[in-house]
CSV table of N, CA and C in Angstrom, one decimal:
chain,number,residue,atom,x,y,z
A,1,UNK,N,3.0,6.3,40.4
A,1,UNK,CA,2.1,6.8,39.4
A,1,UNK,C,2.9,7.1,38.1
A,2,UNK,N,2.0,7.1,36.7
A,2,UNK,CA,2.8,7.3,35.8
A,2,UNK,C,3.0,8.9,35.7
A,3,UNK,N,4.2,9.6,34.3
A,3,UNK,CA,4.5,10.4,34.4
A,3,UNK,C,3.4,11.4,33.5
A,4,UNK,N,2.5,12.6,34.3
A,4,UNK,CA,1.8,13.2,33.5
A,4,UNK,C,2.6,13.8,31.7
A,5,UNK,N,1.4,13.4,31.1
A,5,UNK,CA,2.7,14.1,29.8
A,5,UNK,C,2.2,15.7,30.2
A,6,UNK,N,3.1,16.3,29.3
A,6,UNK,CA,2.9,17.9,29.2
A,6,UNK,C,2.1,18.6,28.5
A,7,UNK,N,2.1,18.4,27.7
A,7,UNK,CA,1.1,19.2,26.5
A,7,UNK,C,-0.2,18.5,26.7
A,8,UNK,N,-1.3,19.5,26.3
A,8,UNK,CA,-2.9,19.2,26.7
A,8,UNK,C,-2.6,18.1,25.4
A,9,UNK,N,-2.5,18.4,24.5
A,9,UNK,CA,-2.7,17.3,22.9
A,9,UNK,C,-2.1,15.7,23.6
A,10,UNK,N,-1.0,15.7,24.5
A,10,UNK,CA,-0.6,14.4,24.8
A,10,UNK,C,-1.2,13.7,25.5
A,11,UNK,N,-2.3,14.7,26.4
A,11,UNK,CA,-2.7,14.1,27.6
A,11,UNK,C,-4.2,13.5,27.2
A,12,UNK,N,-4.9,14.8,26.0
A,12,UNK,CA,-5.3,13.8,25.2
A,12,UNK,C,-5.4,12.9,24.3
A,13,UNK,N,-4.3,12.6,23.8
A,13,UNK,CA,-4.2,11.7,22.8
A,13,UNK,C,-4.0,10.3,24.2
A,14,UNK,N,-3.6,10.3,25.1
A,14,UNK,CA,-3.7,9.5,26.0
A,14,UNK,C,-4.8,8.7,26.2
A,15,UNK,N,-5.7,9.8,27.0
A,15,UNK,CA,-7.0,9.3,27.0
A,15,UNK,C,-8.1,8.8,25.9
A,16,UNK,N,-7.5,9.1,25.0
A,16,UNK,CA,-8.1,8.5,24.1
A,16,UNK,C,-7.9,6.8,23.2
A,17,UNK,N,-6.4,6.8,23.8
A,17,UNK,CA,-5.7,5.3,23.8
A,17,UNK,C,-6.3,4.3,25.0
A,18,UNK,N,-6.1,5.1,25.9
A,18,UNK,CA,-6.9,3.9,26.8
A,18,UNK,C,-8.2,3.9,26.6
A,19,UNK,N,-9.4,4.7,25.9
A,19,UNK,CA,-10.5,4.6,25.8
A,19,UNK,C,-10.4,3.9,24.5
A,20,UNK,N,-9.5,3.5,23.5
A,20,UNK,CA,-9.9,2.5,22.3
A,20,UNK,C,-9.5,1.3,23.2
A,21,UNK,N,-8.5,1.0,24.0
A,21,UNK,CA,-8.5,-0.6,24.3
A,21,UNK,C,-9.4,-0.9,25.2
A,22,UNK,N,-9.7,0.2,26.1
A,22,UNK,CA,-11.0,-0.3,27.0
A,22,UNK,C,-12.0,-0.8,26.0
A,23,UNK,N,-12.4,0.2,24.7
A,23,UNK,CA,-13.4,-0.7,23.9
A,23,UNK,C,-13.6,-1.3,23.1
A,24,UNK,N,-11.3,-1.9,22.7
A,24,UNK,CA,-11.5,-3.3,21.9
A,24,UNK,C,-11.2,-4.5,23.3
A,25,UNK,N,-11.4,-4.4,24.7
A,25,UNK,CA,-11.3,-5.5,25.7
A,25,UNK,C,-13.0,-5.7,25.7
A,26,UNK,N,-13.6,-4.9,25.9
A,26,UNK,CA,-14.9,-4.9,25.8
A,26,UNK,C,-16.0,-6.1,24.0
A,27,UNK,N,-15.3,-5.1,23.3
A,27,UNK,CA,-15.7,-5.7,22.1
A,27,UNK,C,-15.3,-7.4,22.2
A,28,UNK,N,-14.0,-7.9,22.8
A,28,UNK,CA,-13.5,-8.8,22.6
A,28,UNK,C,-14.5,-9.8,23.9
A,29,UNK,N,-14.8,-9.0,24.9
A,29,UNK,CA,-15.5,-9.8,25.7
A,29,UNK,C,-17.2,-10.3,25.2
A,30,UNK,N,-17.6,-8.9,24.3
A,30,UNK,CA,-18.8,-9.3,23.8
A,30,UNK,C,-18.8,-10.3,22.7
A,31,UNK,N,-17.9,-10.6,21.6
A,31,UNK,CA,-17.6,-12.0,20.6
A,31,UNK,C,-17.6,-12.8,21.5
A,32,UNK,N,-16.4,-12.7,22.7
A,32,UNK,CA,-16.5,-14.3,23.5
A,32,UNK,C,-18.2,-14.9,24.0
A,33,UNK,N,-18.8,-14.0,24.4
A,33,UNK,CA,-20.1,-14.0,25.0
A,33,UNK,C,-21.0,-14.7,23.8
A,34,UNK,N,-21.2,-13.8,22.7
A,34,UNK,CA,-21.9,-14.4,21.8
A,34,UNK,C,-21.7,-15.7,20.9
A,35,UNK,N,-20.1,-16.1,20.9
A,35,UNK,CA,-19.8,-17.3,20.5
A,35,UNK,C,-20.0,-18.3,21.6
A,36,UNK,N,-20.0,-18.0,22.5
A,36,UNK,CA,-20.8,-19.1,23.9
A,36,UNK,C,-22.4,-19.6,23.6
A,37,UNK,N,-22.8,-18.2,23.4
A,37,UNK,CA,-24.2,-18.0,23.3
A,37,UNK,C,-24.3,-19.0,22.1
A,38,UNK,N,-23.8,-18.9,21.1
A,38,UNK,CA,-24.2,-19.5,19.8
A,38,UNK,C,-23.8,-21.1,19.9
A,39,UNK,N,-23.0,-21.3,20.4
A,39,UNK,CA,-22.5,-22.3,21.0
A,39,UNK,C,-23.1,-23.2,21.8
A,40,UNK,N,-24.0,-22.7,22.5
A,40,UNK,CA,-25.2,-23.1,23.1
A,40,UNK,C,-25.7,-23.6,22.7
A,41,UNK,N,-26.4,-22.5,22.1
A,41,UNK,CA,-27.7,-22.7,21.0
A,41,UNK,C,-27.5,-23.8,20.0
A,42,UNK,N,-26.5,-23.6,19.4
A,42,UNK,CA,-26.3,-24.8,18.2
A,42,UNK,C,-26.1,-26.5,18.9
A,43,UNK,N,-26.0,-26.7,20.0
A,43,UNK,CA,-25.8,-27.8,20.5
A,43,UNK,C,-26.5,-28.4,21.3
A,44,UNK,N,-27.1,-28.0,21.7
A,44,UNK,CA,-28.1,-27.8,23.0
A,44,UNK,C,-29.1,-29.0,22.1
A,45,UNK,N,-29.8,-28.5,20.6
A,45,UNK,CA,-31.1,-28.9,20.2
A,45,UNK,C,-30.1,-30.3,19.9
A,46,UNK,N,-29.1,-30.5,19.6
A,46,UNK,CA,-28.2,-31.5,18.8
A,46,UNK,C,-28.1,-32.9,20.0
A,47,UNK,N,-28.0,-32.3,21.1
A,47,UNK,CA,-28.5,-33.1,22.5
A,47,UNK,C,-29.4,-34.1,22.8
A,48,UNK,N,-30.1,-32.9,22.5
A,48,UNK,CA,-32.2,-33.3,22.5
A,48,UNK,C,-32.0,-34.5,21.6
A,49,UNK,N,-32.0,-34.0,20.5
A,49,UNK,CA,-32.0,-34.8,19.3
A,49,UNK,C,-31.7,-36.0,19.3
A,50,UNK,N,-29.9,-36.2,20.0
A,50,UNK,CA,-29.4,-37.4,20.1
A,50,UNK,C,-30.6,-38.6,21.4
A,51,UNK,N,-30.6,-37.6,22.1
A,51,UNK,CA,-31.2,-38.5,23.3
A,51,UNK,C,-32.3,-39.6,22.8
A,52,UNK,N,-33.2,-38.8,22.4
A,52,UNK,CA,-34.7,-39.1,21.7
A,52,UNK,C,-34.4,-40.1,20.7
């Protein structure tokens, strides 16, 4: 286990470090998602199109 810090301010300033990268891994998973998504979308009709 890691070492608890001592002072309440450290132990918060802690949790609140791992709560920003939890929600820039997060953020970063939602760009990847929506650039898939878009990525789809933009190619998908470009498909159609060719086939026809």
């Amino acid at each position: 286990m890691f070492p608890l810090p001592k002072s309440p301010t450290a132990k918060l300033n802690a949790v609140i470090e791992s709560f920003n990268s939890f929600k820039r891994v997060v953020g970063k998973i939602g760009i990847l998602k929506r650039s898939i998504l878009y990525y789809l979308n933009s190619s998908l009709p470009l498909r159609l199109y060719k086939k026809y």
